[in-house]
GROMACS .gro file of C-alpha atoms in nm:
model
  143
    1UNK     CA    1   0.022   0.029  -0.004
    2UNK     CA    2   0.338   0.231   0.021
    3UNK     CA    3   0.264   0.336  -0.369
    4UNK     CA    4  -0.106   0.379  -0.330
    5UNK     CA    5  -0.140   0.788  -0.409
    6UNK     CA    6  -0.383   0.879  -0.131
    7UNK     CA    7  -0.447   1.202  -0.186
    8UNK     CA    8  -0.610   1.098  -0.555
    9UNK     CA    9  -0.803   0.832  -0.327
   10UNK     CA   10  -0.931   1.078  -0.144
   11UNK     CA   11  -1.004   1.313  -0.386
   12UNK     CA   12  -1.176   1.041  -0.583
   13UNK     CA   13  -1.376   0.950  -0.296
   14UNK     CA   14  -1.533   1.337  -0.261
   15UNK     CA   15  -1.568   1.364  -0.624
   16UNK     CA   16  -1.784   1.047  -0.653
   17UNK     CA   17  -1.966   1.179  -0.343
   18UNK     CA   18  -2.014   1.496  -0.499
   19UNK     CA   19  -2.159   1.340  -0.825
   20UNK     CA   20  -2.413   1.173  -0.601
   21UNK     CA   21  -2.501   1.458  -0.441
   22UNK     CA   22  -2.578   1.603  -0.807
   23UNK     CA   23  -2.692   1.281  -0.913
   24UNK     CA   24  -2.996   1.237  -0.676
   25UNK     CA   25  -3.088   1.565  -0.660
   26UNK     CA   26  -3.074   1.818  -0.957
   27UNK     CA   27  -3.000   1.558  -1.242
   28UNK     CA   28  -3.240   1.229  -1.121
   29UNK     CA   29  -3.362   1.327  -0.792
   30UNK     CA   30  -3.713   1.333  -0.875
   31UNK     CA   31  -3.722   0.998  -1.065
   32UNK     CA   32  -3.547   0.844  -0.814
   33UNK     CA   33  -3.773   0.961  -0.543
   34UNK     CA   34  -4.071   0.864  -0.771
   35UNK     CA   35  -3.893   0.528  -0.809
   36UNK     CA   36  -3.787   0.431  -0.455
   37UNK     CA   37  -4.077   0.607  -0.273
   38UNK     CA   38  -3.796   0.839  -0.082
   39UNK     CA   39  -3.865   1.199  -0.037
   40UNK     CA   40  -3.853   1.477   0.168
   41UNK     CA   41  -4.171   1.377   0.405
   42UNK     CA   42  -3.996   1.018   0.396
   43UNK     CA   43  -3.869   1.158   0.784
   44UNK     CA   44  -4.213   1.217   0.892
   45UNK     CA   45  -4.381   0.948   0.758
   46UNK     CA   46  -4.455   0.634   0.966
   47UNK     CA   47  -4.317   0.332   0.847
   48UNK     CA   48  -4.344  -0.062   0.914
   49UNK     CA   49  -4.183  -0.367   0.821
   50UNK     CA   50  -4.404  -0.677   0.890
   51UNK     CA   51  -4.614  -0.428   1.130
   52UNK     CA   52  -4.356  -0.364   1.361
   53UNK     CA   53  -4.272   0.038   1.324
   54UNK     CA   54  -3.895   0.045   1.118
   55UNK     CA   55  -3.624   0.295   1.272
   56UNK     CA   56  -3.464   0.518   0.990
   57UNK     CA   57  -3.134   0.615   0.997
   58UNK     CA   58  -2.990   0.961   1.005
   59UNK     CA   59  -2.919   1.143   0.695
   60UNK     CA   60  -2.574   1.236   0.871
   61UNK     CA   61  -2.509   0.885   0.935
   62UNK     CA   62  -2.637   0.767   0.557
   63UNK     CA   63  -2.377   1.064   0.429
   64UNK     CA   64  -2.048   0.945   0.652
   65UNK     CA   65  -2.108   0.586   0.524
   66UNK     CA   66  -2.195   0.634   0.189
   67UNK     CA   67  -1.890   0.862   0.161
   68UNK     CA   68  -1.679   0.588   0.339
   69UNK     CA   69  -1.804   0.331   0.073
   70UNK     CA   70  -1.690   0.509  -0.182
   71UNK     CA   71  -1.336   0.574  -0.001
   72UNK     CA   72  -1.300   0.200   0.004
   73UNK     CA   73  -1.376   0.187  -0.399
   74UNK     CA   74  -1.138   0.458  -0.450
   75UNK     CA   75  -0.908   0.283  -0.237
   76UNK     CA   76  -0.946  -0.055  -0.394
   77UNK     CA   77  -0.890   0.113  -0.754
   78UNK     CA   78  -0.573   0.302  -0.627
   79UNK     CA   79  -0.449   0.013  -0.501
   80UNK     CA   80  -0.468  -0.191  -0.799
   81UNK     CA   81  -0.300   0.079  -1.022
   82UNK     CA   82  -0.029   0.156  -0.731
   83UNK     CA   83   0.068  -0.236  -0.754
   84UNK     CA   84   0.034  -0.280  -1.171
   85UNK     CA   85   0.100   0.107  -1.300
   86UNK     CA   86  -0.086   0.107  -1.575
   87UNK     CA   87  -0.088   0.362  -1.860
   88UNK     CA   88  -0.354   0.614  -1.833
   89UNK     CA   89  -0.601   0.491  -2.078
   90UNK     CA   90  -0.565   0.181  -1.900
   91UNK     CA   91  -0.661   0.315  -1.581
   92UNK     CA   92  -1.004   0.479  -1.726
   93UNK     CA   93  -1.053   0.136  -1.906
   94UNK     CA   94  -1.009  -0.040  -1.578
   95UNK     CA   95  -1.217   0.243  -1.394
   96UNK     CA   96  -1.488   0.191  -1.636
   97UNK     CA   97  -1.454  -0.172  -1.581
   98UNK     CA   98  -1.541  -0.144  -1.233
   99UNK     CA   99  -1.841   0.017  -1.251
  100UNK     CA  100  -2.004  -0.164  -1.545
  101UNK     CA  101  -1.844  -0.488  -1.513
  102UNK     CA  102  -1.844  -0.544  -1.132
  103UNK     CA  103  -2.071  -0.265  -0.941
  104UNK     CA  104  -2.316  -0.258  -1.233
  105UNK     CA  105  -2.381  -0.656  -1.232
  106UNK     CA  106  -2.397  -0.662  -0.833
  107UNK     CA  107  -2.653  -0.434  -0.810
  108UNK     CA  108  -2.827  -0.575  -1.089
  109UNK     CA  109  -2.824  -0.946  -0.902
  110UNK     CA  110  -2.970  -0.756  -0.622
  111UNK     CA  111  -3.211  -0.559  -0.794
  112UNK     CA  112  -3.371  -0.872  -0.958
  113UNK     CA  113  -3.401  -1.069  -0.673
  114UNK     CA  114  -3.565  -0.743  -0.454
  115UNK     CA  115  -3.806  -0.724  -0.796
  116UNK     CA  116  -3.707  -0.319  -0.860
  117UNK     CA  117  -3.807  -0.137  -1.133
  118UNK     CA  118  -3.546  -0.118  -1.431
  119UNK     CA  119  -3.539   0.275  -1.426
  120UNK     CA  120  -3.408   0.270  -1.087
  121UNK     CA  121  -3.139  -0.004  -1.158
  122UNK     CA  122  -3.004   0.240  -1.493
  123UNK     CA  123  -3.033   0.555  -1.255
  124UNK     CA  124  -2.806   0.390  -0.977
  125UNK     CA  125  -2.584   0.161  -1.232
  126UNK     CA  126  -2.496   0.509  -1.454
  127UNK     CA  127  -2.445   0.664  -1.102
  128UNK     CA  128  -2.168   0.357  -1.036
  129UNK     CA  129  -2.042   0.373  -1.379
  130UNK     CA  130  -2.033   0.757  -1.422
  131UNK     CA  131  -1.870   0.728  -1.029
  132UNK     CA  132  -1.584   0.499  -1.097
  133UNK     CA  133  -1.474   0.680  -1.432
  134UNK     CA  134  -1.508   1.018  -1.259
  135UNK     CA  135  -1.231   0.822  -0.993
  136UNK     CA  136  -1.014   0.695  -1.288
  137UNK     CA  137  -1.005   1.016  -1.417
  138UNK     CA  138  -0.882   1.174  -1.080
  139UNK     CA  139  -0.616   0.906  -1.035
  140UNK     CA  140  -0.512   1.007  -1.370
  141UNK     CA  141  -0.481   1.345  -1.291
  142UNK     CA  142  -0.298   1.340  -1.004
  143UNK     CA  143  -0.063   1.077  -1.116
   0.00000   0.00000   0.00000
């Protein structure tokens, strides 16, 4: 891990997070909210699971955990780059591959079993693939 560019890891995760802010608010927030049933009123609406009230995670905790997961994705990408020393072109191909060939099928499997709408899958898979490409670009830029 000594050769990992930790600045690129952190800034990449921050860019990934900021992309999510835009993706799930300005760009596709309306469609995403309709498909998930998650909106501004969700915090005040009672929700149940199996007849029992469900406890909702506070927004700050969700955001901290999202950033932590994106940091792990960026660290994994940074570690692969450090171990293989690929060209910038190869870095971008690897980053796209992470999103399109690893993360997208993984959420696709879950969405199929959960019977979630295809449009929701497209929004979320698009975010993950775009986010990993952004990670690759940040890692290339800070090489």
